[in-house]
GROMACS .gro file of C-alpha atoms in nm:
model
  226
    1MET     CA    1  21.914   9.445   0.210
    2THR     CA    2  21.940   9.751  -0.030
    3ASP     CA    3  21.940   9.653  -0.402
    4PRO     CA    4  22.327   9.674  -0.536
    5GLY     CA    5  22.200   9.912  -0.819
    6VAL     CA    6  22.074  10.165  -0.589
    7ARG     CA    7  22.219  10.524  -0.586
    8PRO     CA    8  22.502  10.546  -0.310
    9GLU     CA    9  22.317  10.862  -0.152
   10ALA     CA   10  22.001  10.648  -0.100
   11LEU     CA   11  22.176  10.414   0.137
   12GLY     CA   12  22.133  10.632   0.432
   13LEU     CA   13  22.496  10.713   0.476
   14PRO     CA   14  22.562  11.077   0.422
   15ARG     CA   15  22.915  11.206   0.328
   16PRO     CA   16  23.130  11.156   0.638
   17SER     CA   17  23.383  11.392   0.756
   18GLY     CA   18  23.639  11.098   0.747
   19VAL     CA   19  23.678  10.719   0.722
   20VAL     CA   20  23.859  10.512   0.995
   21PHE     CA   21  23.946  10.153   0.936
   22ASP     CA   22  23.997   9.876   1.186
   23CYS     CA   23  24.287   9.659   1.055
   24ASP     CA   24  24.277   9.288   1.186
   25GLY     CA   25  24.018   9.084   1.021
   26LEU     CA   26  23.886   9.415   0.826
   27LEU     CA   27  24.181   9.529   0.599
   28LEU     CA   28  24.380   9.222   0.626
   29ASP     CA   29  24.303   8.861   0.685
   30THR     CA   30  24.512   8.855   1.009
   31GLU     CA   31  24.297   8.637   1.221
   32PRO     CA   32  24.431   8.296   1.077
   33CYS     CA   33  24.764   8.441   1.175
   34TRP     CA   34  24.662   8.509   1.535
   35THR     CA   35  24.525   8.168   1.551
   36VAL     CA   36  24.849   8.010   1.435
   37ALA     CA   37  25.034   8.235   1.695
   38GLU     CA   38  24.777   8.164   1.975
   39THR     CA   39  24.786   7.787   1.908
   40ALA     CA   40  25.173   7.770   1.933
   41VAL     CA   41  25.161   7.963   2.269
   42PHE     CA   42  24.899   7.701   2.391
   43ALA     CA   43  25.078   7.413   2.251
   44THR     CA   44  25.404   7.485   2.443
   45ARG     CA   45  25.183   7.421   2.758
   46GLY     CA   46  25.044   7.102   2.627
   47LEU     CA   47  24.681   7.273   2.572
   48PRO     CA   48  24.458   7.241   2.281
   49TYR     CA   49  24.344   7.547   2.099
   50GLY     CA   50  24.028   7.494   1.909
   51PRO     CA   51  23.702   7.676   1.805
   52GLU     CA   52  23.599   7.701   2.173
   53GLN     CA   53  23.903   7.861   2.274
   54LYS     CA   54  23.927   8.091   1.963
   55ALA     CA   55  23.585   8.249   2.047
   56LEU     CA   56  23.732   8.370   2.376
   57PHE     CA   57  24.007   8.588   2.200
   58ILE     CA   58  23.804   8.746   1.899
   59GLY     CA   59  23.808   9.131   1.917
   60ARG     CA   60  24.028   9.136   2.243
   61SER     CA   61  24.337   9.365   2.260
   62VAL     CA   62  24.674   9.197   2.291
   63PRO     CA   63  24.699   9.281   2.668
   64GLY     CA   64  24.361   9.148   2.711
   65SER     CA   65  24.455   8.844   2.527
   66VAL     CA   66  24.745   8.779   2.746
   67GLU     CA   67  24.562   8.845   3.054
   68LEU     CA   68  24.322   8.573   2.964
   69MET     CA   69  24.606   8.347   2.867
   70ALA     CA   70  24.767   8.394   3.202
   71SER     CA   71  24.431   8.306   3.358
   72ILE     CA   72  24.388   8.003   3.166
   73PHE     CA   73  24.748   7.889   3.209
   74GLY     CA   74  24.730   7.961   3.580
   75GLU     CA   75  25.031   8.178   3.516
   76GLN     CA   76  24.912   8.514   3.685
   77GLY     CA   77  25.225   8.715   3.721
   78ASN     CA   78  25.385   8.571   3.404
   79GLU     CA   79  25.200   8.814   3.162
   80GLU     CA   80  25.532   8.985   3.038
   81ALA     CA   81  25.683   8.637   2.926
   82ILE     CA   82  25.353   8.535   2.767
   83LEU     CA   83  25.341   8.862   2.578
   84ALA     CA   84  25.692   8.829   2.448
   85GLN     CA   85  25.622   8.470   2.328
   86LEU     CA   86  25.285   8.594   2.157
   87LEU     CA   87  25.432   8.884   1.988
   88ASP     CA   88  25.740   8.704   1.864
   89ALA     CA   89  25.510   8.432   1.692
   90ILE     CA   90  25.268   8.678   1.546
   91GLY     CA   91  25.520   8.910   1.413
   92ASP     CA   92  25.673   8.641   1.183
   93VAL     CA   93  25.346   8.495   1.080
   94ILE     CA   94  25.184   8.832   0.981
   95ALA     CA   95  25.492   8.937   0.783
   96THR     CA   96  25.487   8.641   0.582
   97SER     CA   97  25.132   8.516   0.547
   98ALA     CA   98  24.857   8.815   0.629
   99GLU     CA   99  24.673   8.895   0.288
  100PRO     CA  100  24.435   9.183   0.230
  101MET     CA  101  24.066   9.123   0.247
  102PRO     CA  102  23.854   9.115  -0.069
  103GLY     CA  103  23.807   9.472  -0.176
  104ALA     CA  104  24.026   9.619   0.100
  105LEU     CA  105  24.297   9.770  -0.140
  106GLU     CA  106  24.027   9.886  -0.382
  107LEU     CA  107  23.815  10.049  -0.119
  108VAL     CA  108  24.135  10.236   0.029
  109GLU     CA  109  24.230  10.357  -0.327
  110LEU     CA  110  23.875  10.482  -0.392
  111LEU     CA  111  23.868  10.672  -0.064
  112SER     CA  112  24.235  10.811  -0.071
  113GLY     CA  113  24.211  11.185  -0.167
  114ARG     CA  114  23.849  11.205  -0.156
  115LEU     CA  115  23.829  11.265   0.237
  116PRO     CA  116  24.063  11.187   0.538
  117ILE     CA  117  24.110  10.830   0.608
  118GLY     CA  118  24.286  10.652   0.887
  119VAL     CA  119  24.330  10.330   1.099
  120ALA     CA  120  24.239  10.260   1.454
  121SER     CA  121  24.380   9.919   1.546
  122ASN     CA  122  24.371   9.694   1.864
  123SER     CA  123  24.702   9.559   1.788
  124PRO     CA  124  25.037   9.713   1.911
  125ARG     CA  125  25.244   9.920   1.681
  126PHE     CA  126  25.490   9.675   1.550
  127VAL     CA  127  25.228   9.423   1.467
  128LEU     CA  128  25.011   9.695   1.278
  129ASP     CA  129  25.326   9.818   1.100
  130ALA     CA  130  25.386   9.467   0.981
  131ALA     CA  131  25.022   9.411   0.860
  132LEU     CA  132  25.005   9.734   0.678
  133GLY     CA  133  25.351   9.686   0.513
  134ARG     CA  134  25.255   9.351   0.396
  135ALA     CA  135  24.970   9.481   0.220
  136GLY     CA  136  25.157   9.787   0.083
  137LEU     CA  137  24.931  10.004   0.273
  138ARG     CA  138  25.182  10.174   0.540
  139ASP     CA  139  25.170  10.528   0.389
  140ALA     CA  140  24.791  10.511   0.250
  141PHE     CA  141  24.653  10.677   0.568
  142GLY     CA  142  24.663  11.022   0.713
  143ALA     CA  143  24.649  10.873   1.063
  144VAL     CA  144  24.751  10.518   1.210
  145VAL     CA  145  24.679  10.460   1.578
  146ALA     CA  146  24.781  10.153   1.762
  147ALA     CA  147  24.649  10.005   2.080
  148ASP     CA  148  24.970  10.062   2.268
  149GLU     CA  149  24.939  10.421   2.188
  150VAL     CA  150  24.628  10.516   2.368
  151PRO     CA  151  24.524  10.486   2.743
  152VAL     CA  152  24.257  10.220   2.680
  153PRO     CA  153  24.212  10.014   2.378
  154LYS     CA  154  23.883   9.888   2.225
  155PRO     CA  155  23.609   9.868   2.331
  156ALA     CA  156  23.689  10.206   2.488
  157PRO     CA  157  23.658  10.499   2.242
  158ASP     CA  158  24.030  10.628   2.269
  159LEU     CA  159  24.165  10.480   1.950
  160TYR     CA  160  23.879  10.640   1.738
  161LEU     CA  161  23.898  10.948   1.919
  162SER     CA  162  24.264  10.973   1.870
  163ALA     CA  163  24.250  10.885   1.487
  164CYS     CA  164  23.984  11.134   1.422
  165ARG     CA  165  24.188  11.404   1.613
  166LEU     CA  166  24.506  11.326   1.407
  167LEU     CA  167  24.292  11.346   1.086
  168GLY     CA  168  24.148  11.675   1.187
  169VAL     CA  169  23.789  11.568   1.178
  170PRO     CA  170  23.502  11.556   1.410
  171ALA     CA  171  23.436  11.200   1.523
  172VAL     CA  172  23.057  11.276   1.511
  173GLY     CA  173  23.014  11.262   1.146
  174ALA     CA  174  23.301  11.019   1.078
  175VAL     CA  175  23.239  10.659   0.974
  176ALA     CA  176  23.427  10.351   1.096
  177LEU     CA  177  23.471  10.028   0.938
  178GLU     CA  178  23.461   9.733   1.179
  179ASP     CA  179  23.439   9.347   1.171
  180THR     CA  180  23.391   9.289   1.560
  181ALA     CA  181  23.130   9.378   1.816
  182THR     CA  182  23.424   9.513   2.034
  183GLY     CA  183  23.541   9.746   1.767
  184THR     CA  184  23.183   9.875   1.696
  185ALA     CA  185  23.128   9.929   2.061
  186ALA     CA  186  23.440  10.149   2.039
  187ALA     CA  187  23.350  10.347   1.730
  188HIS     CA  188  22.992  10.401   1.860
  189ALA     CA  189  23.139  10.508   2.214
  190ALA     CA  190  23.357  10.772   2.008
  191GLY     CA  191  23.060  10.909   1.826
  192LEU     CA  192  23.131  10.744   1.486
  193ARG     CA  193  22.867  10.573   1.265
  194VAL     CA  194  22.974  10.200   1.179
  195ILE     CA  195  22.982  10.014   0.855
  196GLY     CA  196  22.985   9.649   0.985
  197VAL     CA  197  23.169   9.373   0.786
  198PRO     CA  198  23.161   9.081   1.017
  199SER     CA  199  23.407   8.819   1.043
  200PRO     CA  200  23.273   8.464   1.061
  201GLU     CA  201  23.313   8.431   1.431
  202ALA     CA  202  23.210   8.785   1.513
  203GLY     CA  203  22.837   8.736   1.571
  204GLU     CA  204  22.602   9.038   1.622
  205LEU     CA  205  22.802   9.360   1.548
  206GLY     CA  206  22.522   9.640   1.615
  207ALA     CA  207  22.653   9.821   1.327
  208ASP     CA  208  22.440  10.099   1.145
  209TRP     CA  209  22.519   9.953   0.807
  210LEU     CA  210  22.584   9.570   0.766
  211LEU     CA  211  22.764   9.441   0.458
  212PRO     CA  212  22.916   9.103   0.378
  213ALA     CA  213  23.261   9.216   0.256
  214LEU     CA  214  23.449   9.519   0.138
  215ASP     CA  215  23.406   9.445  -0.222
  216ASP     CA  216  23.027   9.473  -0.193
  217PRO     CA  217  22.911   9.677  -0.482
  218ARG     CA  218  22.716   9.915  -0.261
  219LEU     CA  219  23.014  10.012  -0.065
  220LEU     CA  220  23.243  10.062  -0.349
  221ALA     CA  221  22.962  10.274  -0.508
  222TRP     CA  222  22.914  10.476  -0.207
  223ALA     CA  223  23.303  10.546  -0.174
  224SER     CA  224  23.311  10.637  -0.551
  225SER     CA  225  23.028  10.900  -0.505
  226LEU     CA  226  23.216  11.089  -0.210
   0.00000   0.00000   0.00000
């Protein structure tokens, strides 16, 4: 990995046309919140929810998670009720418990005003608004796109294409920040390059540039140089 003291322009990431962030697990540490909500939904059916179950849900959109739950529960056709139960639980937990990831607020502040920045999230709008509001970031971005506002969520490219369109920048030439393989696939499909900051459960991302955290000195130096 490149030495932290290296000049930002030597890191192989040219000035992008814009930067688009994922939200859950990238800007905010919401994954524990989702775990609490998912555990509650499983518990109402007398089912355990541990690491094995959690691994099945990492990176999935909310509709995808609900479909999987319906299959696990043997409740196909009851997706609407499962969705309502899950969203009711997650909204409360995020609004009171989600915290910004290390370096997230500093990185957003550094990039703000230097180039267009946005968010492309696999969460529905009200969950995304709750998360950004909790972090004080609701008005920090030129475009914020939620999963229920595009035809197909990640790993399809729709979210990133929509965010870039709203920012007025070409997707090819923009950079995404992602923490999951699902999000990385979506960004690459849209033509963006990807800075990967993997969550512990994410596994291999396939990102163009991999860093351990948003507060990595190399990333902050790169942002400061734009």
